[in-house]
Structure formats: structure tokens, C-alpha cells
Amino acid sequence: MGMTTAQKIFAAHLVDEPFAGTKVLKIDVVMCHEITTPIAIADLMARGKDRVFDPTKIKAVIDHVTPSKDSKTATQAKMLRDWARRHDIKDFFDIGANGVCHAIFPEKGFIRPGNTVIMGDSHTCTHGAFGAFAAGVGTTDLEVGILKGVCAFREPKTIRVNLNGTLPKGVFAKDAILHVIGNLGVNGATDRVIEFGGPIVGQMSMESRMTLCNMAIEAGGTSGICAPDMVTVEYLWPFISENFASKEAALAEYGVWASDADAEYDKVIDLDLSNLEPLCTFGYKPDQVKPISEMAGAPVDQVYLGSCTNGRLEDLRIAAQVLKGKKIAPTVRAILSPATPHIYQQANAEGLIEIFMSAGFCVTNPTCGACLGMSNGVLAEGEVCASTTNRNFMGRMGKGGMVHLLSPATAAASAIEGKLADPRKYL
Amino acid sequence: MKTFGGPALFLDRSDINTDEIIPAKYLTEITKEDLKPYLLEDLKLPGFDPKAEKTRSAGVVVARANFGCGSSREHAPWVFEVNGITAVIAESFARIFRQNMFNCGMAAIELPAGQIDKLFGYADVADASIAIDVEGQRLTIKGGGREESVSFEISPFDKALVLAGGWVDYADTKY
């Protein structure tokens, strides 16, 4: 019997099976940010266990509220900063070098096929795009990860989702994943890994694959996963070129993590996306999805472009293509937060920042802030945001506010029209 | 080990998310105790008031499917814990929330929909309370002169975490 990627990773990282069905895994990468880590640090100190299992395997970033907005967030940042220095954690990213965790850590080449990754953040599933098992965990799991380099899981079954056909013009990875979530429901993948495959995924960039895997949690999934292939190798090549004689050699080594042809899945879902329209959420759950044609014209107060879902260079290029030479409607405000300093600099070098600013966007530093209503774009009661983020829970971006999740292209078109709008006429 | 039980708080909806349990703007608090005033602040349900005595005095929450979906924030179990709620009973849980509960030595107990319906039969009973025997895997609901018991499944690992008082001590001793 063949094995899935998740099964292979579990088998290779198994430390203990204390009870049937519970597997304690060795963790390759423990990632930390300033919201969920400080309480773990404080607890370790209180227990007299202020240690880290391996400082080279711990990555840390200040990203949720940065630069700090008040004394409390400054204290959180300071706790993470002091801890990283105290334990000689070299891969720590502070103001000036910091970006959204699930964008900056892949950009630095930290995640490799076959890795196990945890972080105190539900969108950790993003890193499965590299053929890794990557799971969001709470502060206690994070604390044990920091201290011992292990984490316990019920071994998840795998749902295979094949994205077949070709993506039509104006339809992107964000639309594809909204369609998948609409199909699975918000708990359709609980205790499951969602493995994305099929011809569309094979042709996708790593950025698009990260967008897919990022929202696996919105269907309840433990991790998203894409099989490592030459696209993965090309992305990682600047970081691995000294380890391999050729890209083919790297592919041969990484390829072993792909699911076997005869692997057994919990479920296989085939979706032909050739006729998919750009999508948009309409309610307060990410599985409440409709074609943009049915939503066009709905009012919007703010447009937000950024986050671990859609704040990467590819996203900015698509939105800029829609916005070039145009102005946003006078009735909306639009905010762009490039997800990392590197993305920001690249976008600047390519002239994209100029396009956004000329259109009337406010361009902020890289941060998670607005996505979860913490800073840099919080909504007022009764306001509506067209957003490239990942959660449309009631009040998510600000108490009493509503969020429509959509692609960067659809967000840009909506900014131009000042209401939800179909991007296809601008592409 | 914590004791599990007390007045029941019935939240009659599926997909209650972590933003509703504790909004992100309060994640800037550094101690668990500081979260206390914000329990379920953004949850909108008919007849539900986060500040009501019934909410504040609860010891057990009863809800429907996919409870605790969304964020990984352990602040969700913590805001329950500092308000004296040490167990949630639901038809199903989001994975991270469920693990966070057990990792804190608290209980996230799953029951089939029919059993959950039976518990909701006590939703309008003013003195409804639930006692939970984690070791014996049995819970008893009382109120309005009635009483019923149901047994439940719990994984041996989750039970061990509850008995150990949480994952940190368990893991540090063993690994």
C-alpha cells in the first residue's frame, strides 16, 4: 500500500506513540510571533524552564502589530525580542526586516519538503505548499515545541483535491481555494490534511500554492499540502544550490515526499475549474461563497490588499495590472500592506507602488494588523471591507464590521468602482 | 486535576469561532487573568448576553458542531478557564481548540448530535448543571427536578493530559 505525503512525514518524524492514534513527532521548524509566544515564554520562565531545544530551528518575527501601537504591544514585542537575543535565535526579524510570518519564512527558504512545522498561528498550514506538514497550534503546544522540539498529533487522514482544467482569465488561486472551501464546508476537513493536486496546481507558482494551502484551516484542515516538484526546487534553489549537484538531483531527493500513486485517501474530490468565475464570500463564514457576478454592486467602505493569503508579489502584480492608470472611487479607502520588506522593495522597483499610490491607495509597512482587526485598517461598526485576507467572521476586522473575502484582482476592481466588482473587464 | 462541572451555559449554534470567544484586540494582554472581562464578548445569539450572571457563573458550555473554529489562540480556552469554565461539550470541535483545551488540562467533550439535543432539552431550565467524570467517561445533567447521565468517548491521550494537568509537564517529563 502506498503512502500519502502526510503519512511519509509522520513515519519519518515519529518519536513516540504514547497511545494508539496519538503520534509525537520531531519538529523541524518552530516558528514564533509576538502575539502567541510571549505567554509561552512567561510560562517557561515561571516554571524555571527558560530554554530552547535548538536555536537554529526556531524562527521568530514581530508581525501582528508592528511597529507597536501602544504599551501592551510594545511589551509583547520586547518580550519576543529579548527572548530571541537571550537564546541566540539568529533568525529573528524585527522592525525594518519584519514581514507577515507566513510570507517571510518561506521567502527566507526555511521550509523544505518533508519538514514538520508548527507555529502558534492557525495559518501555519500555508507552508504545506512546500510538501511539508505544517500545523497551527496553541501556545502550550508551541511552548513544548520550543522546549523539546516535539508536538503530538492525531495522525490526520488526507483529502485529495484535484484542481482540473485550466483557470480562466481573472480567476486565481484565491478563487480556487474559496471554491474548495465552499465545497468542503468550514469543518469538512477537520482532523484532515488537504492535499492539492491536478494540472492547475502543477502549473501554479509557489505563491499561488501558498494561497491555496493558507486557507486549508478555513475548512478545518490541519495542513494544506502540495507535492514538491520542479516549481518547488526552483523557488528553493537560491538556498539549496550548494547542497545539490543539479536541480534534478534536488528534485530526486525532494520528490520522495510526494504521495505514492496508490496512496489511500480519505476522500478524493475532483473539481474542474475551467468555467469558474471570480468568487467572493457573502456571509460570516468562509464557506459562504458566491460568484462575483451575483455580488457585484454591493457596497464597500474599505479595500484591503495584503496578509499571509494574498500579500505576495504575484498578488501585487495582478492588482496593479487592474489599477494601472485608474483611480479608486472617492467613496472608498484602499490599503495595501506588502507582506514582506523584500516584496515591498520588489514592488517598488517594478513601479507597482507608484501605480497603487497614484490610484489612491495607502501603502503601509508589512504587518498582519488589519486582517484580524488589531491595527492599520480596523473597521468601524457597520462598515464593509473587500479584503484579500482569509477570515470573514463577524467583527474580524473590527467590531460590527463585515468582510468580503476575494482575490487581489477582485479587490482592485472593487476599489475602482467603490463597490464589489468583477475584475475581468479590467484584465 | 481540575474538577469539571457546574452551571451549564447553552450556546445554540454551530461554528462558534475563536474571534467570538475572545476578540483579537484583547490578544495584547500578557496574563490570562487580564482576559477575564472579555468572555464571549462578540458572540451574537438570541437571548445571549456576555455580561449576564448566567454567563458569568457558568462552569460548563454546551454547544453544537465545530466549536472553536478559526484562530489558534489559546486565549480562547484561557478566557473560559479564568471565568471558571473548565469544560465544553459539543457535537464536534475544531482541532486546534480541542487540543488547546486538553493541553491546558481542560475538557473538550464530543457527543453525538442526538445526545447534544438531549442536553439542550435543559436549555430553559434555570438551575441546569452538569457534572463530568473524565476518568469514568460519564456526565450527568441535572435541573428542574430531572437528571440524566450519558457516557462519552475520550482518547486515552487526551484523558492522560487531563489527569496530568496539561501537556507541558507531561512532555517535559517524558521527552
Coordinates of C-alpha atoms in Angstrom, one line a residue:
Chain A
M1 CA 0.0 0.0 0.0
G2 CA 1.3 3.4 -1.0
M3 CA 1.6 6.4 1.4
T4 CA 0.5 9.9 1.3
T5 CA 2.9 12.8 1.8
A6 CA 1.5 13.3 5.4
Q7 CA 1.9 9.6 6.2
K8 CA 5.5 9.7 5.0
I9 CA 6.3 12.7 7.0
F10 CA 4.7 11.2 10.1
A11 CA 6.6 8.0 9.7
A12 CA 9.9 9.8 9.3
H13 CA 9.4 12.1 12.3
L14 CA 7.8 9.7 14.8
V15 CA 9.3 10.0 18.3
D16 CA 6.7 8.2 20.3
E17 CA 3.2 6.8 20.1
P18 CA 2.1 7.1 23.7
F19 CA -1.4 5.7 22.9
A20 CA -2.9 4.2 19.8
G21 CA -3.8 7.1 17.4
T22 CA -1.5 9.7 19.1
K23 CA 1.8 10.4 17.4
V24 CA 4.5 12.6 18.9
L25 CA 6.6 14.0 16.1
K26 CA 10.1 15.6 16.0
I27 CA 9.6 19.2 14.7
D28 CA 12.0 20.6 12.2
V29 CA 10.9 24.3 12.3
V30 CA 9.2 26.0 15.2
M31 CA 8.0 29.5 14.2
C32 CA 7.1 32.2 16.7
H33 CA 5.4 35.6 16.6
E34 CA 4.8 38.3 19.2
I35 CA 1.1 37.5 20.0
T36 CA 1.1 33.8 21.0
T37 CA 4.7 33.4 22.0
P38 CA 5.2 35.8 24.9
I39 CA 2.8 33.9 27.2
A40 CA 4.7 30.7 26.4
I41 CA 8.0 32.5 27.3
A42 CA 6.4 33.8 30.5
D43 CA 5.2 30.3 31.4
L44 CA 8.5 28.7 30.7
M45 CA 10.2 31.3 32.9
A46 CA 7.7 30.7 35.7
R47 CA 8.4 27.0 35.5
G48 CA 12.2 27.6 35.7
K49 CA 12.5 26.2 32.1
D50 CA 13.5 29.2 30.1
R51 CA 15.3 27.1 27.5
V52 CA 15.1 26.3 23.8
F53 CA 15.6 22.9 22.2
D54 CA 17.7 24.2 19.3
P55 CA 18.0 27.9 18.5
T56 CA 18.8 27.2 14.8
K57 CA 15.4 25.5 14.4
I58 CA 13.4 28.4 15.9
K59 CA 12.4 31.3 13.7
A60 CA 10.8 34.4 15.2
V61 CA 9.2 37.6 13.8
I62 CA 7.3 40.5 15.1
D63 CA 4.4 40.8 12.6
H64 CA 0.9 41.1 14.1
V65 CA 1.2 44.7 15.4
T66 CA 4.3 46.4 14.1
P67 CA 5.6 49.0 14.7
S68 CA 3.9 48.7 18.1
K69 CA 0.8 50.7 18.6
D70 CA 0.7 51.0 22.4
S71 CA 2.5 50.0 25.5
K72 CA 0.9 46.5 25.6
T73 CA 2.0 45.6 22.0
A74 CA 5.4 47.2 22.7
T75 CA 5.7 44.9 25.7
Q76 CA 4.9 41.8 23.6
A77 CA 7.4 42.8 21.0
K78 CA 10.0 43.4 23.7
M79 CA 9.4 40.0 25.3
L80 CA 9.9 38.2 22.0
R81 CA 13.0 40.4 21.1
D82 CA 14.6 39.9 24.5
W83 CA 14.0 36.2 24.4
A84 CA 15.4 35.8 20.8
R85 CA 18.6 37.6 21.9
R86 CA 18.8 35.7 25.2
H87 CA 18.7 32.4 23.4
D88 CA 20.8 33.4 20.4
I89 CA 18.0 32.9 17.9
K90 CA 19.6 34.2 14.7
D91 CA 16.5 34.0 12.5
F92 CA 14.7 36.8 14.3
F93 CA 13.0 39.6 12.2
D94 CA 12.4 42.9 13.9
I95 CA 11.2 46.3 12.6
G96 CA 12.8 47.1 9.3
A97 CA 13.3 43.4 8.4
N98 CA 10.0 42.0 9.5
G99 CA 7.1 40.8 7.5
V100 CA 4.0 38.6 7.8
C101 CA 5.2 35.3 9.2
H102 CA 3.8 33.0 6.5
A103 CA 5.3 35.2 3.8
I104 CA 8.7 35.9 5.3
F105 CA 9.7 32.5 6.5
P106 CA 9.1 30.8 3.1
E107 CA 10.9 33.7 1.4
K108 CA 14.0 33.0 3.6
G109 CA 14.0 29.4 2.5
F110 CA 13.3 28.0 5.9
I111 CA 10.7 25.4 4.9
R112 CA 11.8 22.3 2.9
P113 CA 9.9 19.3 1.5
G114 CA 9.3 16.7 4.2
N115 CA 9.6 19.1 7.1
T116 CA 7.4 19.3 10.1
V117 CA 6.5 22.8 11.0
I118 CA 4.5 24.3 13.9
M119 CA 3.6 27.8 14.9
G120 CA 1.2 29.4 17.3
D121 CA -0.9 30.6 14.4
S122 CA -3.7 28.9 12.6
H123 CA -2.4 29.8 9.1
T124 CA 0.7 27.8 9.5
C125 CA -0.9 25.4 7.1
T126 CA 0.5 27.7 4.4
H127 CA 3.9 26.1 4.5
G128 CA 2.5 22.8 3.3
A129 CA 2.8 24.3 -0.1
F130 CA 6.4 23.1 0.0
G131 CA 5.5 19.5 0.6
A132 CA 5.7 19.9 4.4
F133 CA 3.4 19.0 7.2
A134 CA 2.7 22.4 8.7
A135 CA 0.2 22.9 11.5
G136 CA -1.1 25.8 13.6
V137 CA -1.0 25.1 17.3
G138 CA -1.9 26.8 20.5
T139 CA 0.5 28.4 23.0
T140 CA 1.0 25.2 25.0
D141 CA 2.0 23.1 22.0
L142 CA 4.3 26.0 20.9
E143 CA 5.8 26.1 24.4
V144 CA 6.6 22.3 24.3
G145 CA 7.9 22.8 20.7
I146 CA 10.3 25.5 21.9
L147 CA 11.4 23.4 24.9
K148 CA 11.5 19.9 23.5
G149 CA 11.2 20.1 19.7
V150 CA 8.2 17.8 19.7
C151 CA 4.5 18.0 19.1
A152 CA 1.6 15.5 19.5
F153 CA -1.0 14.9 16.8
R154 CA -3.7 12.5 16.0
E155 CA -2.5 11.3 12.6
P156 CA -4.7 13.1 10.1
K157 CA -6.3 11.4 7.1
T158 CA -5.8 13.1 3.8
I159 CA -8.4 14.6 1.5
R160 CA -7.1 14.8 -2.0
V161 CA -8.4 17.8 -4.0
N162 CA -7.6 17.7 -7.7
L163 CA -8.0 21.0 -9.5
N164 CA -8.6 20.1 -13.1
G165 CA -8.9 22.0 -16.3
T166 CA -7.3 25.5 -16.6
L167 CA -8.0 28.7 -14.7
P168 CA -10.0 31.1 -16.8
K169 CA -8.9 34.8 -17.2
G170 CA -9.5 36.7 -14.0
V171 CA -9.7 33.6 -11.8
F172 CA -6.8 32.9 -9.4
A173 CA -5.6 30.7 -6.6
K174 CA -7.8 32.6 -4.2
D175 CA -10.9 31.9 -6.2
A176 CA -9.9 28.2 -6.4
I177 CA -9.5 27.9 -2.6
L178 CA -12.7 29.7 -1.9
H179 CA -14.4 27.2 -4.3
V180 CA -12.8 24.3 -2.4
I181 CA -13.9 25.7 1.0
G182 CA -17.4 26.3 -0.4
N183 CA -17.3 22.6 -1.4
L184 CA -15.9 21.1 1.8
G185 CA -17.6 23.4 4.3
V186 CA -15.9 25.1 7.3
N187 CA -15.4 21.8 9.1
G188 CA -15.2 19.5 6.1
A189 CA -11.5 18.8 6.7
T190 CA -11.3 18.7 10.5
D191 CA -8.5 16.3 11.5
R192 CA -7.6 16.0 7.8
V193 CA -4.8 17.2 5.6
I194 CA -5.9 18.8 2.3
E195 CA -3.6 17.7 -0.4
F196 CA -3.9 19.8 -3.6
G197 CA -3.1 18.3 -6.9
G198 CA -4.1 18.1 -10.5
P199 CA -3.0 20.1 -13.6
I200 CA -3.8 23.5 -12.2
V201 CA -1.7 23.1 -9.1
G202 CA 1.1 21.6 -11.2
Q203 CA 1.2 24.9 -13.2
M204 CA 0.9 27.2 -10.2
S205 CA 3.7 29.3 -8.7
M206 CA 4.8 28.7 -5.1
E207 CA 3.0 31.9 -4.3
S208 CA -0.3 30.6 -5.6
R209 CA 0.2 27.2 -3.8
M210 CA 0.8 29.1 -0.6
T211 CA -2.5 30.9 -1.2
L212 CA -4.2 27.5 -1.6
C213 CA -2.6 25.9 1.5
N214 CA -3.1 29.1 3.6
M215 CA -6.8 28.6 3.7
A216 CA -6.9 24.9 4.4
I217 CA -7.7 25.8 8.0
E218 CA -10.8 27.6 6.9
A219 CA -12.2 24.2 6.0
G220 CA -10.9 22.9 9.4
G221 CA -7.8 21.3 7.8
T222 CA -4.7 20.6 9.9
S223 CA -2.3 21.3 7.0
G224 CA -2.5 22.0 3.3
I225 CA 0.0 20.1 1.2
C226 CA 1.2 20.4 -2.4
A227 CA 3.6 17.8 -3.8
P228 CA 7.2 19.0 -4.2
D229 CA 8.1 19.4 -7.9
M230 CA 10.4 21.4 -10.1
V231 CA 8.5 24.6 -9.2
T232 CA 9.4 24.0 -5.5
V233 CA 13.0 23.3 -6.4
E234 CA 13.3 26.5 -8.5
Y235 CA 11.8 28.5 -5.6
L236 CA 14.3 27.0 -3.1
W237 CA 17.3 26.9 -5.4
P238 CA 19.0 30.1 -4.1
F239 CA 19.0 28.4 -0.6
I240 CA 19.9 24.8 -1.6
S241 CA 22.2 25.2 -4.7
E242 CA 25.3 24.3 -2.6
N243 CA 23.7 21.1 -1.4
F244 CA 22.9 19.6 -4.7
A245 CA 24.8 19.0 -7.9
S246 CA 21.8 20.0 -10.0
K247 CA 18.1 20.9 -9.8
E248 CA 17.3 17.4 -11.0
A249 CA 19.2 15.9 -8.1
A250 CA 17.3 18.2 -5.7
L251 CA 14.0 17.1 -7.3
A252 CA 15.0 13.4 -6.9
E253 CA 15.6 13.9 -3.2
Y254 CA 12.5 16.0 -2.5
G255 CA 10.3 14.0 -4.8
V256 CA 10.3 11.1 -2.4
W257 CA 7.8 13.1 -0.2
A258 CA 5.1 13.2 -2.9
S259 CA 2.2 10.9 -2.3
D260 CA 2.5 7.5 -3.9
A261 CA 0.3 6.7 -6.9
D262 CA -1.5 4.0 -4.9
A263 CA -1.8 6.1 -1.7
E264 CA -5.1 5.7 0.1
Y265 CA -7.1 8.9 0.7
D266 CA -10.0 9.6 3.0
K267 CA -11.7 11.2 0.0
V268 CA -10.8 12.4 -3.5
I269 CA -12.5 15.5 -4.8
D270 CA -12.2 16.4 -8.5
L271 CA -13.1 19.9 -9.4
D272 CA -12.9 21.2 -12.9
L273 CA -12.3 24.9 -12.7
S274 CA -12.4 25.7 -16.4
N275 CA -15.7 27.6 -16.0
L276 CA -15.1 29.0 -12.6
E277 CA -15.9 32.7 -12.1
P278 CA -14.1 35.0 -9.7
L279 CA -15.6 34.4 -6.2
C280 CA -16.5 36.4 -3.2
T281 CA -17.8 35.5 0.3
F282 CA -21.2 36.9 1.3
G283 CA -21.7 36.0 5.0
Y284 CA -19.7 35.5 8.1
K285 CA -18.2 32.1 7.3
P286 CA -15.6 31.4 4.7
D287 CA -17.7 28.6 3.0
Q288 CA -20.4 31.1 2.1
V289 CA -19.2 31.8 -1.4
K290 CA -20.9 33.2 -4.5
P291 CA -19.7 34.2 -8.0
I292 CA -18.8 37.9 -8.1
S293 CA -21.4 38.4 -10.8
E294 CA -24.1 37.7 -8.1
M295 CA -22.4 40.0 -5.7
A296 CA -21.3 42.9 -7.9
G297 CA -22.6 46.3 -6.7
A298 CA -22.7 45.5 -3.0
P299 CA -21.4 48.4 -1.0
V300 CA -17.8 48.6 0.2
D301 CA -16.2 51.1 2.6
Q302 CA -12.6 49.8 2.6
V303 CA -10.5 47.6 0.3
Y304 CA -7.6 45.8 1.9
L305 CA -4.8 44.1 -0.1
G306 CA -2.3 42.1 1.9
S307 CA -1.9 39.3 4.5
C308 CA -0.5 35.8 4.5
T309 CA -3.1 34.8 2.0
N310 CA -2.6 37.4 -0.7
G311 CA 0.2 39.9 0.1
R312 CA 2.9 38.5 -2.1
L313 CA 4.5 40.0 -5.2
E314 CA 2.3 37.9 -7.6
D315 CA -0.8 39.4 -5.9
L316 CA 0.5 42.9 -6.1
R317 CA 1.3 42.5 -9.8
I318 CA -2.2 41.3 -10.6
A319 CA -3.8 44.1 -8.6
A320 CA -1.5 46.7 -10.2
Q321 CA -2.5 45.4 -13.6
V322 CA -6.1 46.1 -12.8
L323 CA -5.4 49.5 -11.2
K324 CA -2.8 50.9 -13.7
G325 CA -3.9 54.4 -14.9
K326 CA -7.0 54.3 -12.8
K327 CA -8.2 55.9 -9.6
I328 CA -10.1 54.3 -6.7
A329 CA -13.6 55.6 -6.2
P330 CA -13.9 58.6 -3.9
T331 CA -16.2 56.8 -1.6
V332 CA -13.7 54.0 -0.6
R333 CA -10.4 54.0 1.1
A334 CA -7.9 51.4 0.0
I335 CA -4.9 50.0 1.9
L336 CA -2.0 47.9 0.6
S337 CA 0.3 46.1 3.0
P338 CA 3.0 44.2 1.0
A339 CA 3.7 41.1 3.1
T340 CA 7.5 41.5 3.5
P341 CA 10.1 44.2 3.0
H342 CA 11.5 42.2 0.1
I343 CA 8.1 42.2 -1.6
Y344 CA 7.8 45.9 -0.9
Q345 CA 11.2 46.7 -2.4
Q346 CA 10.5 44.5 -5.5
A347 CA 7.1 46.1 -6.0
N348 CA 8.8 49.5 -5.7
A349 CA 11.5 48.5 -8.2
E350 CA 8.8 47.3 -10.7
G351 CA 6.8 50.5 -10.4
L352 CA 3.9 48.8 -8.7
I353 CA 3.9 51.0 -5.6
E354 CA 3.6 54.0 -7.9
I355 CA 0.6 52.5 -9.5
F356 CA -1.1 51.9 -6.1
M357 CA -0.3 55.3 -4.8
S358 CA -1.4 57.1 -7.9
A359 CA -4.6 55.2 -7.8
G360 CA -5.2 56.5 -4.2
F361 CA -4.0 53.5 -2.1
C362 CA -2.4 54.0 1.3
V363 CA 0.7 51.8 1.4
T364 CA 1.6 50.6 4.8
N365 CA 4.5 48.6 6.1
P366 CA 4.3 44.8 6.2
T367 CA 2.1 43.6 9.1
C368 CA -0.9 41.3 9.9
G369 CA -2.7 44.2 11.6
A370 CA -5.9 44.9 9.7
C371 CA -6.7 41.2 8.9
L372 CA -7.6 40.5 12.5
G373 CA -8.7 44.0 13.5
M374 CA -5.7 44.8 15.6
S375 CA -4.2 47.8 13.7
N376 CA -3.5 49.6 10.4
G377 CA -7.0 49.4 8.9
V378 CA -9.6 48.5 11.6
L379 CA -13.2 48.9 10.5
A380 CA -15.9 51.0 12.3
E381 CA -19.2 49.5 13.3
G382 CA -21.3 48.8 10.3
E383 CA -18.5 49.1 7.7
V384 CA -17.7 46.7 5.0
C385 CA -14.3 45.6 3.7
A386 CA -13.5 43.9 0.4
S387 CA -10.4 42.0 1.6
T388 CA -7.8 39.6 0.2
T389 CA -7.4 38.1 3.7
N390 CA -8.7 34.7 4.9
R391 CA -11.5 35.2 7.5
N392 CA -14.8 36.9 7.2
F393 CA -16.0 36.2 10.8
M394 CA -18.4 38.9 12.1
G395 CA -16.2 41.6 13.6
R396 CA -13.0 40.1 12.5
M397 CA -11.5 43.3 11.1
G398 CA -13.3 45.5 13.7
K399 CA -16.3 45.2 16.0
G400 CA -19.5 45.3 14.0
G401 CA -17.7 45.2 10.7
M402 CA -18.2 42.9 7.7
V403 CA -15.6 41.3 5.4
H404 CA -16.0 40.0 1.9
L405 CA -13.1 37.7 1.0
L406 CA -11.9 37.9 -2.6
S407 CA -8.8 37.8 -4.9
P408 CA -6.4 40.7 -5.3
A409 CA -7.8 41.3 -8.8
T410 CA -11.4 41.5 -7.5
A411 CA -10.2 43.7 -4.6
A412 CA -8.6 46.1 -7.1
A413 CA -11.7 46.2 -9.3
S414 CA -13.8 46.8 -6.3
A415 CA -11.6 49.7 -5.2
I416 CA -12.0 51.3 -8.7
E417 CA -15.8 51.0 -8.6
G418 CA -16.3 51.6 -4.9
K419 CA -18.4 48.5 -4.6
L420 CA -17.9 44.8 -5.2
A421 CA -16.9 44.5 -8.9
D422 CA -15.9 41.8 -11.5
P423 CA -12.2 42.2 -12.3
R424 CA -12.4 40.5 -15.7
K425 CA -13.3 43.7 -17.5
Y426 CA -10.0 45.3 -16.3
L427 CA -7.8 42.4 -17.4
Chain B
M1 CA -6.5 17.6 38.2
K2 CA -9.2 20.2 37.7
T3 CA -12.8 19.5 38.6
F4 CA -15.3 19.6 35.8
G5 CA -18.8 20.8 36.2
G6 CA -21.1 23.5 37.3
P7 CA -23.9 25.6 35.9
A8 CA -24.4 25.0 32.2
L9 CA -24.3 27.7 29.6
F10 CA -26.1 26.7 26.4
L11 CA -24.9 28.3 23.2
D12 CA -27.2 27.1 20.5
R13 CA -25.2 27.5 17.3
S14 CA -22.6 25.6 15.2
D15 CA -19.3 27.2 14.1
I16 CA -18.8 29.4 17.2
N17 CA -15.4 30.8 16.4
T18 CA -12.4 32.0 18.5
D19 CA -13.0 35.6 17.5
E20 CA -16.4 35.4 19.1
I21 CA -14.9 33.7 22.2
I22 CA -12.2 36.3 22.6
P23 CA -11.8 39.1 20.0
A24 CA -8.2 39.6 18.6
K25 CA -7.9 43.1 20.0
Y26 CA -7.6 41.6 23.5
L27 CA -4.7 39.3 22.4
T28 CA -2.3 42.1 23.6
E29 CA -2.9 41.0 27.2
I30 CA 0.1 39.2 28.7
T31 CA -1.7 37.4 31.6
K32 CA -4.6 35.0 31.4
E33 CA -6.4 36.8 34.2
D34 CA -6.5 40.1 32.2
L35 CA -8.7 38.3 29.6
K36 CA -11.5 37.8 32.2
P37 CA -13.8 40.7 31.4
Y38 CA -14.0 39.9 27.6
L39 CA -15.5 36.4 27.7
L40 CA -17.6 35.7 24.5
E41 CA -17.8 39.5 24.0
D42 CA -18.5 39.4 20.3
L43 CA -20.9 36.4 20.3
K44 CA -24.3 37.4 19.0
L45 CA -27.1 34.9 19.8
P46 CA -30.7 35.5 20.6
G47 CA -31.1 35.8 24.4
F48 CA -27.4 35.7 25.0
D49 CA -25.6 38.4 27.0
P50 CA -21.9 38.0 27.7
K51 CA -22.3 40.1 30.8
A52 CA -25.3 38.3 32.3
E53 CA -25.0 36.5 35.6
K54 CA -25.9 33.2 33.8
T55 CA -22.8 33.6 31.5
R56 CA -20.5 34.7 34.3
S57 CA -21.4 31.9 36.7
A58 CA -21.2 29.1 34.2
G59 CA -18.9 26.1 34.7
V60 CA -19.6 24.2 31.5
V61 CA -20.5 25.3 28.0
V62 CA -22.8 23.2 25.8
A63 CA -22.7 24.0 22.0
R64 CA -23.3 22.4 18.6
A65 CA -20.8 21.5 15.8
N66 CA -17.3 22.8 15.0
F67 CA -16.9 24.7 18.2
G68 CA -13.8 26.9 18.5
C69 CA -13.1 27.2 14.8
G70 CA -10.8 29.8 13.4
S71 CA -7.7 31.1 15.1
S72 CA -5.2 29.0 17.1
R73 CA -5.3 31.4 20.0
E74 CA -5.2 29.6 23.3
H75 CA -6.7 32.7 24.8
A76 CA -10.0 31.0 24.0
P77 CA -9.6 28.2 26.5
W78 CA -7.9 30.6 28.9
V79 CA -10.8 33.1 28.9
F80 CA -13.0 30.1 29.8
E81 CA -10.6 29.0 32.5
V82 CA -10.3 32.3 34.2
N83 CA -14.1 32.6 34.2
G84 CA -14.4 29.2 35.9
I85 CA -15.5 27.2 32.8
T86 CA -13.3 24.1 32.6
A87 CA -15.3 22.0 30.1
V88 CA -17.0 22.5 26.8
I89 CA -19.4 19.8 25.4
A90 CA -20.2 19.9 21.7
E91 CA -21.1 17.8 18.8
S92 CA -17.6 18.4 17.4
F93 CA -14.6 20.8 17.8
A94 CA -12.1 22.5 15.6
R95 CA -8.8 20.6 16.0
I96 CA -6.6 23.3 17.5
F97 CA -9.2 24.5 20.0
R98 CA -9.8 20.9 21.1
Q99 CA -6.1 20.2 21.6
N100 CA -5.6 23.6 23.4
M101 CA -8.3 22.6 25.9
F102 CA -6.7 19.3 26.7
N103 CA -3.2 20.8 26.7
C104 CA -4.4 23.1 29.5
G105 CA -5.8 20.2 31.4
M106 CA -9.4 21.2 30.5
A107 CA -12.0 19.0 28.8
A108 CA -13.5 19.2 25.3
I109 CA -16.1 16.5 25.2
E110 CA -17.7 15.4 22.0
L111 CA -21.2 13.8 22.0
P112 CA -23.4 12.7 19.0
A113 CA -26.0 15.2 17.8
G114 CA -28.8 13.3 19.5
Q115 CA -27.1 13.4 22.9
I116 CA -26.4 17.1 22.4
D117 CA -30.1 17.6 21.7
K118 CA -30.9 15.9 24.9
L119 CA -28.6 18.3 26.8
F120 CA -30.3 21.3 25.0
G121 CA -33.5 20.0 26.4
Y122 CA -32.3 21.6 29.6
A123 CA -31.5 25.0 28.0
D124 CA -34.5 26.7 29.5
V125 CA -34.1 25.2 33.0
A126 CA -32.7 27.9 35.3
D127 CA -30.7 25.6 37.6
A128 CA -29.3 23.3 34.9
S129 CA -25.9 22.0 35.9
I130 CA -23.6 19.3 34.5
A131 CA -21.1 17.2 36.4
I132 CA -18.4 15.5 34.4
D133 CA -16.4 12.4 35.4
V134 CA -13.5 12.4 33.0
E135 CA -11.9 9.2 34.3
G136 CA -15.2 7.4 34.3
Q137 CA -16.2 9.0 31.0
R138 CA -19.6 9.9 32.1
L139 CA -21.5 13.1 32.6
T140 CA -24.7 13.9 34.4
I141 CA -27.0 16.8 33.7
K142 CA -29.5 18.0 36.4
G143 CA -32.1 20.7 36.7
G144 CA -35.8 21.3 37.1
G145 CA -36.1 18.1 39.1
R146 CA -34.8 16.0 36.3
E147 CA -31.5 14.2 35.9
E148 CA -29.9 12.2 33.1
S149 CA -26.5 10.6 32.5
V150 CA -24.6 9.9 29.3
S151 CA -21.3 8.3 28.7
F152 CA -18.7 9.8 26.3
E153 CA -15.6 8.8 24.4
I154 CA -12.3 10.5 25.0
S155 CA -9.0 9.5 23.5
P156 CA -6.6 7.9 26.0
F157 CA -4.0 10.6 25.3
D158 CA -6.5 13.4 25.9
K159 CA -7.5 11.7 29.2
A160 CA -3.9 11.4 30.2
L161 CA -3.4 15.2 29.6
V162 CA -6.4 16.0 31.8
L163 CA -5.1 13.7 34.5
A164 CA -1.6 15.2 34.2
G165 CA -2.9 18.7 34.4
G166 CA -1.7 19.6 30.9
W167 CA 0.9 18.9 28.2
V168 CA 3.9 20.9 29.4
D169 CA 4.6 18.8 32.5
Y170 CA 3.7 15.6 30.6
A171 CA 6.0 16.3 27.8
D172 CA 8.9 17.6 29.8
T173 CA 8.9 14.5 32.0
K174 CA 8.7 12.1 29.0
Y175 CA 10.6 13.7 26.1

